[in-house]
Amino acid sequence: AEVGDRAATIEVESEVKRVLVKRDLWDCDSYQYDNAFPGTSSQRRLYEEFCSPVVESVVKGYNGTIMAYGQTGTGKTHTLGNLGHEDASQRGIVVRAMEHVLNTVTEDTAGQYKISLSYLQLYMECVLDLLEPTKEQLQISEDPVTGEVYCAGAKVVEVNDLEGLLTILKIGEDHRVVANQRLNATSSRSHSLLIINIRRLPKQTAEMGLTESVTATKGKLLIVDLAGSERIAKSGSEGQMLEEAKFINLSLTALGKCINTIAEGNPSHIPYRDSKLTRMLKDSFGGTARTSLIVCISPLRSHISETSSALQFGQRAIKIENTTKIREEVDLKLLNYRLQAELDRTNNLYEQAVSSMQRLAKEAMQDKKKMEEAQAKCLEAEHQVQAEKVIQEKIVAQYRQMMADSEMKLRAEADEKVSMERGLKKTVEAQLLQVEEERAREQEVAKQAAAKQDRDQAMTAQQLAQTQTLLQELRTTNAKEAEEHSRQVSAKEALVRQLQDAMAAGESSAAAAAAKEAVLADARGEAAKLAQDYRILLQEKDVLAHENIRLTSQLAAHPATLPTPSQDPEPETHRARSVRHSRRGNSDINNQETLSQGFAVGEDGNTAPKGQWTQHRDAVSAVSKLFEHVGLSTVFGLLKYDDRDVRLHAVKVIANLAAEEENQVNIVQEGGLEALFDLLQSCTDEMTLRVAAGAIANLAMSEANQNRIVQDGGLELLVKLSLSAQDSQTQRMIAGAIANLCGNANILDKLQNSGSLRMLVELSNSEHVDVLSQVARGFANNSKCTKGKTNLIELGALPAILHLASKTSLTTVRKHAMLALCQIASCAANVDQVRSSGALQMLTEIANSQWDEFKQMAATVVSNPIYQCTK
């Protein structure tokens, strides 16, 4: 079968890196390479997968070569040297390699680079400089030490940016020899060689010593655009072009011979000198360079023989193994600079040592002089001690004499006392005898009196019998009179008691007047408060009634938008559950894990702790019954209304529902947190924002909700709101929310990073008691949660805590502040701050006070040894 010229001749299998050459329908040749790219591959892909590793090696100090080989018209110059003026995606390897080098140099801050290049062409075996075409033929030389091949006299240009490179490449391309022939309208008639040298030095710094590296790396990148091999019969070259073709084919043949010889292994002689091209490429094949060879082929069947030849050339070249070696050299200037710097440092150290020795010698002389003075003082002191010793011996002798005299005197006095005691003893014995005699006489008189009494009793016995009868009669008469008398006495006593009560009441009326007035005033105030609460309840009732009518009308107008009991498959997930209310008992402030507090909202938008709004429970229950038919999602939808009153009433209802723990789960599950956050971001009304902050504070009482609030950015929104809040009630709600969050140990870093703790410290300067109460509670929660290791110390909160703890008129504020102070002082890391701030005095006062909640805690802190040693 006959096959056309443009039939499929070449098949590139990129996945297996193989090229197939189909000579006919049955005969096919296969060539395996490191990479295989079809004609549709982009310039970028070719560079990144095949050429980029060579450029990276050159930047590190190795030699590298990128070479394009192939028949005339197969796209070698386009692949390597396209400048991309018309289409940036078509930029060739030269431009992309220079971009790669410049980017790498910019990112390396530890080194300083020098990039230079030369641009040559090998035309008819003559080496010409494309940057200075007026120069004569250049001579190829070889360094006898390193063996490096170079062209003496070639112009070297330093490059610092891509624009400079493009300008140089444009100049070189303009001077390169090209011609028009059958195979290619712009056929290159010479081999071009772009030589890029990259030299890297370590940066010089004042701190560099002799141990730092002083070696410089030198990498050389050689980009070779070989002129295409051609057959004269196909190209139609004649005249000068024929001569050029001969030289091109001869140099390529010499290159092929060198590659064949190296590929055979252990060659005895490699004919590098057969051509100047092979001499220039000596390091690229069989040397130390990392070489990438790009074989460009034609897909036309008419050029199948040239294509097979080019692919065989690549097959032989791939067998060559080069031994790469980094090129380093000692930079003498840098070494001299470092030696000079080290010498200067040594001289400075020597001068410092001499100065120190002189200073030490001077100090030694002064110490010697002081020692001599001390010795003289010691001798003088010894003389004084001897003199004082003599004086003391005299005094001791005098004392001994005085003691002997005193002893004799005392003995004489003792003898005198003994004689006196003996005389006194005799006198006492005589007196005792006289007393006993008198006692005997008294006993005799008593016996005589008893006998007389017995006689008198016997005489009166008869008289007693007679009088007993008379007494019995008198007793009967007296009993009747006594009964009448007792009746009269009882009546009189009752009258007396009435008179006494009246008199006591009259006497105490003046004293109790003030107390009655005080009680009356309290009763009036309580009555006024109850009347105000009653009016609030009536207003709330009117609002709820109005809201019920409006929602009922909406439900009637749009029944499809709201769930009904018969249509809702999951009533527990789409409706508000029944609202249950519970009161939390107040416990000891020291026994609570955290001090959480909820808030209820009145019709006027003001808020108060949940325990002070018990009269709202009936209204909340009525609203909850309405939500069982309407659903929480509908209420959340009212937050997006443009009507300010509708939005305000909706957020009030959510806030009051959130004050009860049983409703919080439903609110969060139905998207209440997200709705409140959206409201904080979109609303500008002060009262609405205040109530929304109160709702978030209520939800923050639950630890699960606290994590959700932090994750969804609630801390940042509250801090942002505090910056613009002017109303004390709004500040109170924000501080209350942050105070509830301060008791969660899992979000302490978030509180610090979001600025929430700093906001609490700033709010401690407020003059409003409600704000200060929430701030102090936040301090107490954070200090207790962190066991005193709090970031509040770094934020300067300790003076504020001391100030709040000293407010004797604010009991709640003071309690929270004292708890925070005791927790902070119990942490050993805060010892210095506690000492310097004067907090120990405050803790001592608390330990001696009547505050039973904190008395023991403060006493434990004050008695801690870390504070005892500083008293």
PDB file of C-alpha atoms in Angstrom, residues 166-360:
ATOM      1  CA  LEU A 166      16.708  40.128  26.415  1.00  0.00           C
ATOM      2  CA  THR A 167      18.631  43.094  25.060  1.00  0.00           C
ATOM      3  CA  ILE A 168      21.865  41.063  24.849  1.00  0.00           C
ATOM      4  CA  LEU A 169      20.099  38.101  23.205  1.00  0.00           C
ATOM      5  CA  LYS A 170      18.513  40.427  20.642  1.00  0.00           C
ATOM      6  CA  ILE A 171      21.932  41.844  19.742  1.00  0.00           C
ATOM      7  CA  GLY A 172      23.398  38.355  19.364  1.00  0.00           C
ATOM      8  CA  GLU A 173      20.512  37.037  17.257  1.00  0.00           C
ATOM      9  CA  ASP A 174      20.823  40.032  14.920  1.00  0.00           C
ATOM     10  CA  HIS A 175      24.473  39.170  14.224  1.00  0.00           C
ATOM     11  CA  ARG A 176      24.010  35.415  13.777  1.00  0.00           C
ATOM     12  CA  VAL A 177      24.344  34.079  10.201  1.00  0.00           C
ATOM     13  CA  VAL A 178      21.039  32.790   8.740  1.00  0.00           C
ATOM     14  CA  ALA A 179      19.922  31.973   5.203  1.00  0.00           C
ATOM     15  CA  ASN A 180      16.800  31.114   3.208  1.00  0.00           C
ATOM     16  CA  GLN A 181      16.655  27.655   1.676  1.00  0.00           C
ATOM     17  CA  ARG A 182      14.138  25.014   0.710  1.00  0.00           C
ATOM     18  CA  LEU A 183      13.870  23.402   4.131  1.00  0.00           C
ATOM     19  CA  ASN A 184      13.822  26.568   6.270  1.00  0.00           C
ATOM     20  CA  ALA A 185      13.384  30.233   5.413  1.00  0.00           C
ATOM     21  CA  THR A 186      15.584  31.270   8.393  1.00  0.00           C
ATOM     22  CA  SER A 187      18.057  28.410   8.535  1.00  0.00           C
ATOM     23  CA  SER A 188      20.912  28.922  11.034  1.00  0.00           C
ATOM     24  CA  ARG A 189      24.278  28.652   9.281  1.00  0.00           C
ATOM     25  CA  SER A 190      26.334  28.493  12.470  1.00  0.00           C
ATOM     26  CA  HIS A 191      26.422  26.825  15.870  1.00  0.00           C
ATOM     27  CA  SER A 192      25.559  29.335  18.655  1.00  0.00           C
ATOM     28  CA  LEU A 193      26.985  28.970  22.177  1.00  0.00           C
ATOM     29  CA  LEU A 194      25.560  31.034  25.065  1.00  0.00           C
ATOM     30  CA  ILE A 195      27.919  30.775  28.088  1.00  0.00           C
ATOM     31  CA  ILE A 196      26.440  31.881  31.452  1.00  0.00           C
ATOM     32  CA  ASN A 197      28.818  31.995  34.452  1.00  0.00           C
ATOM     33  CA  ILE A 198      27.353  32.199  37.998  1.00  0.00           C
ATOM     34  CA  ARG A 199      29.708  32.982  40.877  1.00  0.00           C
ATOM     35  CA  ARG A 200      28.458  32.852  44.480  1.00  0.00           C
ATOM     36  CA  LEU A 201      30.228  34.268  47.534  1.00  0.00           C
ATOM     37  CA  PRO A 202      29.064  34.180  51.182  1.00  0.00           C
ATOM     38  CA  LYS A 203      27.845  37.586  52.309  1.00  0.00           C
ATOM     39  CA  GLN A 204      30.352  39.619  54.261  1.00  0.00           C
ATOM     40  CA  THR A 205      29.230  40.586  57.758  1.00  0.00           C
ATOM     41  CA  ALA A 206      31.004  42.146  60.704  1.00  0.00           C
ATOM     42  CA  GLU A 207      30.379  39.030  62.819  1.00  0.00           C
ATOM     43  CA  MET A 208      32.029  36.561  60.381  1.00  0.00           C
ATOM     44  CA  GLY A 209      34.987  34.710  61.854  1.00  0.00           C
ATOM     45  CA  LEU A 210      37.711  32.367  60.602  1.00  0.00           C
ATOM     46  CA  THR A 211      35.423  29.362  60.974  1.00  0.00           C
ATOM     47  CA  GLU A 212      33.003  30.720  58.343  1.00  0.00           C
ATOM     48  CA  SER A 213      33.360  29.509  54.754  1.00  0.00           C
ATOM     49  CA  VAL A 214      35.479  31.624  52.363  1.00  0.00           C
ATOM     50  CA  THR A 215      35.002  29.427  49.295  1.00  0.00           C
ATOM     51  CA  ALA A 216      33.249  30.641  46.165  1.00  0.00           C
ATOM     52  CA  THR A 217      31.260  28.369  43.853  1.00  0.00           C
ATOM     53  CA  LYS A 218      31.449  28.840  40.073  1.00  0.00           C
ATOM     54  CA  GLY A 219      28.775  27.312  37.915  1.00  0.00           C
ATOM     55  CA  LYS A 220      28.803  27.488  34.101  1.00  0.00           C
ATOM     56  CA  LEU A 221      25.712  26.951  31.947  1.00  0.00           C
ATOM     57  CA  LEU A 222      26.389  26.270  28.244  1.00  0.00           C
ATOM     58  CA  ILE A 223      23.327  26.532  25.958  1.00  0.00           C
ATOM     59  CA  VAL A 224      24.171  25.239  22.469  1.00  0.00           C
ATOM     60  CA  ASP A 225      21.946  25.722  19.409  1.00  0.00           C
ATOM     61  CA  LEU A 226      23.515  23.400  16.820  1.00  0.00           C
ATOM     62  CA  ALA A 227      23.008  24.209  13.157  1.00  0.00           C
ATOM     63  CA  GLY A 228      20.812  21.613  11.468  1.00  0.00           C
ATOM     64  CA  SER A 229      22.297  18.765   9.515  1.00  0.00           C
ATOM     65  CA  GLU A 230      21.067  18.734   5.904  1.00  0.00           C
ATOM     66  CA  ARG A 231      21.284  16.826   2.672  1.00  0.00           C
ATOM     67  CA  ILE A 232      22.330  18.961  -0.252  1.00  0.00           C
ATOM     68  CA  ALA A 233      19.817  17.277  -2.555  1.00  0.00           C
ATOM     69  CA  LYS A 234      16.942  18.313  -0.294  1.00  0.00           C
ATOM     70  CA  SER A 235      18.142  21.739   0.820  1.00  0.00           C
ATOM     71  CA  GLY A 236      19.284  22.859  -2.635  1.00  0.00           C
ATOM     72  CA  SER A 237      22.283  24.684  -1.159  1.00  0.00           C
ATOM     73  CA  GLU A 238      24.866  26.026  -3.573  1.00  0.00           C
ATOM     74  CA  GLY A 239      27.667  28.522  -3.585  1.00  0.00           C
ATOM     75  CA  GLN A 240      28.366  30.003  -0.151  1.00  0.00           C
ATOM     76  CA  MET A 241      25.502  28.072   1.414  1.00  0.00           C
ATOM     77  CA  LEU A 242      27.058  24.856   0.076  1.00  0.00           C
ATOM     78  CA  GLU A 243      30.361  25.681   1.801  1.00  0.00           C
ATOM     79  CA  GLU A 244      28.500  26.464   5.035  1.00  0.00           C
ATOM     80  CA  ALA A 245      26.652  23.138   4.815  1.00  0.00           C
ATOM     81  CA  LYS A 246      29.962  21.266   4.423  1.00  0.00           C
ATOM     82  CA  PHE A 247      31.422  22.790   7.581  1.00  0.00           C
ATOM     83  CA  ILE A 248      28.186  22.191   9.512  1.00  0.00           C
ATOM     84  CA  ASN A 249      28.051  18.524   8.500  1.00  0.00           C
ATOM     85  CA  LEU A 250      31.785  18.049   9.205  1.00  0.00           C
ATOM     86  CA  SER A 251      31.478  19.489  12.752  1.00  0.00           C
ATOM     87  CA  LEU A 252      28.372  17.405  13.462  1.00  0.00           C
ATOM     88  CA  THR A 253      30.139  14.310  12.130  1.00  0.00           C
ATOM     89  CA  ALA A 254      33.094  15.002  14.446  1.00  0.00           C
ATOM     90  CA  LEU A 255      30.644  15.394  17.359  1.00  0.00           C
ATOM     91  CA  GLY A 256      29.043  12.054  16.452  1.00  0.00           C
ATOM     92  CA  LYS A 257      32.447  10.345  16.362  1.00  0.00           C
ATOM     93  CA  CYS A 258      33.336  11.660  19.835  1.00  0.00           C
ATOM     94  CA  ILE A 259      30.006  10.503  21.221  1.00  0.00           C
ATOM     95  CA  ASN A 260      30.405   7.041  19.616  1.00  0.00           C
ATOM     96  CA  THR A 261      33.909   6.703  21.044  1.00  0.00           C
ATOM     97  CA  ILE A 262      32.836   7.711  24.569  1.00  0.00           C
ATOM     98  CA  ALA A 263      29.735   5.519  24.442  1.00  0.00           C
ATOM     99  CA  GLU A 264      31.849   2.414  23.644  1.00  0.00           C
ATOM    100  CA  GLY A 265      33.470   2.631  27.126  1.00  0.00           C
ATOM    101  CA  ASN A 266      37.156   2.991  28.169  1.00  0.00           C
ATOM    102  CA  PRO A 267      38.332   4.665  24.946  1.00  0.00           C
ATOM    103  CA  SER A 268      42.071   5.034  24.359  1.00  0.00           C
ATOM    104  CA  HIS A 269      41.648   8.255  22.386  1.00  0.00           C
ATOM    105  CA  ILE A 270      38.709  10.681  22.027  1.00  0.00           C
ATOM    106  CA  PRO A 271      39.049  12.896  18.892  1.00  0.00           C
ATOM    107  CA  TYR A 272      38.040  16.197  20.545  1.00  0.00           C
ATOM    108  CA  ARG A 273      40.487  18.145  18.328  1.00  0.00           C
ATOM    109  CA  ASP A 274      38.884  17.054  15.052  1.00  0.00           C
ATOM    110  CA  SER A 275      36.589  20.107  15.307  1.00  0.00           C
ATOM    111  CA  LYS A 276      36.356  23.318  17.293  1.00  0.00           C
ATOM    112  CA  LEU A 277      32.787  22.316  18.175  1.00  0.00           C
ATOM    113  CA  THR A 278      33.969  19.142  19.917  1.00  0.00           C
ATOM    114  CA  ARG A 279      36.695  21.109  21.736  1.00  0.00           C
ATOM    115  CA  MET A 280      34.114  23.592  23.036  1.00  0.00           C
ATOM    116  CA  LEU A 281      31.840  20.685  24.116  1.00  0.00           C
ATOM    117  CA  LYS A 282      34.629  18.618  25.701  1.00  0.00           C
ATOM    118  CA  ASP A 283      33.240  19.064  29.232  1.00  0.00           C
ATOM    119  CA  SER A 284      29.670  18.317  28.111  1.00  0.00           C
ATOM    120  CA  PHE A 285      30.365  14.774  26.850  1.00  0.00           C
ATOM    121  CA  GLY A 286      32.620  12.635  29.044  1.00  0.00           C
ATOM    122  CA  GLY A 287      33.478  15.563  31.368  1.00  0.00           C
ATOM    123  CA  THR A 288      32.053  16.996  34.607  1.00  0.00           C
ATOM    124  CA  ALA A 289      28.973  18.804  33.246  1.00  0.00           C
ATOM    125  CA  ARG A 290      25.378  17.753  33.671  1.00  0.00           C
ATOM    126  CA  THR A 291      24.137  17.621  30.075  1.00  0.00           C
ATOM    127  CA  SER A 292      20.605  17.610  28.646  1.00  0.00           C
ATOM    128  CA  LEU A 293      20.370  16.848  24.887  1.00  0.00           C
ATOM    129  CA  ILE A 294      17.175  17.836  23.067  1.00  0.00           C
ATOM    130  CA  VAL A 295      16.718  15.887  19.790  1.00  0.00           C
ATOM    131  CA  CYS A 296      14.302  17.704  17.460  1.00  0.00           C
ATOM    132  CA  ILE A 297      12.745  15.581  14.677  1.00  0.00           C
ATOM    133  CA  SER A 298      10.392  16.115  11.715  1.00  0.00           C
ATOM    134  CA  PRO A 299       7.087  14.243  11.479  1.00  0.00           C
ATOM    135  CA  LEU A 300       7.212  14.131   7.612  1.00  0.00           C
ATOM    136  CA  ARG A 301       7.706  10.785   5.876  1.00  0.00           C
ATOM    137  CA  SER A 302      10.022  12.399   3.331  1.00  0.00           C
ATOM    138  CA  HIS A 303      12.542  13.075   6.164  1.00  0.00           C
ATOM    139  CA  ILE A 304      12.297   9.643   7.799  1.00  0.00           C
ATOM    140  CA  SER A 305      15.949   8.839   7.217  1.00  0.00           C
ATOM    141  CA  GLU A 306      17.120  12.126   8.820  1.00  0.00           C
ATOM    142  CA  THR A 307      14.688  11.504  11.697  1.00  0.00           C
ATOM    143  CA  SER A 308      16.070   7.994  12.273  1.00  0.00           C
ATOM    144  CA  SER A 309      19.636   9.356  12.170  1.00  0.00           C
ATOM    145  CA  ALA A 310      18.842  12.037  14.764  1.00  0.00           C
ATOM    146  CA  LEU A 311      17.141   9.506  17.033  1.00  0.00           C
ATOM    147  CA  GLN A 312      20.137   7.153  16.752  1.00  0.00           C
ATOM    148  CA  PHE A 313      22.401  10.078  17.659  1.00  0.00           C
ATOM    149  CA  GLY A 314      20.350  10.582  20.815  1.00  0.00           C
ATOM    150  CA  GLN A 315      20.445   6.831  21.573  1.00  0.00           C
ATOM    151  CA  ARG A 316      24.241   6.872  21.498  1.00  0.00           C
ATOM    152  CA  ALA A 317      24.482  10.085  23.558  1.00  0.00           C
ATOM    153  CA  ILE A 318      22.264   8.702  26.327  1.00  0.00           C
ATOM    154  CA  LYS A 319      24.835   5.993  27.020  1.00  0.00           C
ATOM    155  CA  ILE A 320      27.459   8.541  28.090  1.00  0.00           C
ATOM    156  CA  GLU A 321      27.860   8.998  31.859  1.00  0.00           C
ATOM    157  CA  ASN A 322      29.448  12.239  33.050  1.00  0.00           C
ATOM    158  CA  THR A 323      30.962  12.669  36.509  1.00  0.00           C
ATOM    159  CA  THR A 324      29.640  15.942  37.924  1.00  0.00           C
ATOM    160  CA  LYS A 325      31.863  17.879  40.279  1.00  0.00           C
ATOM    161  CA  ILE A 326      31.200  21.090  42.130  1.00  0.00           C
ATOM    162  CA  ARG A 327      33.563  23.914  41.228  1.00  0.00           C
ATOM    163  CA  GLU A 328      34.868  25.724  44.309  1.00  0.00           C
ATOM    164  CA  GLU A 329      37.778  28.038  44.939  1.00  0.00           C
ATOM    165  CA  VAL A 330      39.022  30.052  47.875  1.00  0.00           C
ATOM    166  CA  ASP A 331      38.180  33.739  47.560  1.00  0.00           C
ATOM    167  CA  LEU A 332      41.401  35.463  48.580  1.00  0.00           C
ATOM    168  CA  LYS A 333      39.778  38.868  49.015  1.00  0.00           C
ATOM    169  CA  LEU A 334      37.143  37.461  51.345  1.00  0.00           C
ATOM    170  CA  LEU A 335      39.792  35.463  53.213  1.00  0.00           C
ATOM    171  CA  ASN A 336      41.932  38.602  53.564  1.00  0.00           C
ATOM    172  CA  TYR A 337      38.894  40.542  54.815  1.00  0.00           C
ATOM    173  CA  ARG A 338      38.126  37.909  57.428  1.00  0.00           C
ATOM    174  CA  LEU A 339      41.761  37.602  58.534  1.00  0.00           C
ATOM    175  CA  GLN A 340      41.947  41.375  58.905  1.00  0.00           C
ATOM    176  CA  ALA A 341      38.688  41.394  60.887  1.00  0.00           C
ATOM    177  CA  GLU A 342      39.957  38.588  63.103  1.00  0.00           C
ATOM    178  CA  LEU A 343      43.226  40.459  63.621  1.00  0.00           C
ATOM    179  CA  ASP A 344      41.304  43.564  64.609  1.00  0.00           C
ATOM    180  CA  ARG A 345      39.235  41.548  67.085  1.00  0.00           C
ATOM    181  CA  THR A 346      42.420  39.978  68.491  1.00  0.00           C
ATOM    182  CA  ASN A 347      44.020  43.414  68.892  1.00  0.00           C
ATOM    183  CA  ASN A 348      40.906  44.687  70.615  1.00  0.00           C
ATOM    184  CA  LEU A 349      40.929  41.713  72.969  1.00  0.00           C
ATOM    185  CA  TYR A 350      44.634  42.282  73.676  1.00  0.00           C
ATOM    186  CA  GLU A 351      44.061  45.938  74.458  1.00  0.00           C
ATOM    187  CA  GLN A 352      41.116  45.012  76.661  1.00  0.00           C
ATOM    188  CA  ALA A 353      43.258  42.411  78.453  1.00  0.00           C
ATOM    189  CA  VAL A 354      46.064  44.975  79.036  1.00  0.00           C
ATOM    190  CA  SER A 355      43.513  47.473  80.303  1.00  0.00           C
ATOM    191  CA  SER A 356      42.012  44.831  82.592  1.00  0.00           C
ATOM    192  CA  MET A 357      45.457  43.879  83.933  1.00  0.00           C
ATOM    193  CA  GLN A 358      46.255  47.512  84.660  1.00  0.00           C
ATOM    194  CA  ARG A 359      42.924  47.943  86.374  1.00  0.00           C
ATOM    195  CA  LEU A 360      43.463  44.754  88.392  1.00  0.00           C
TER     196      LEU A 360
END
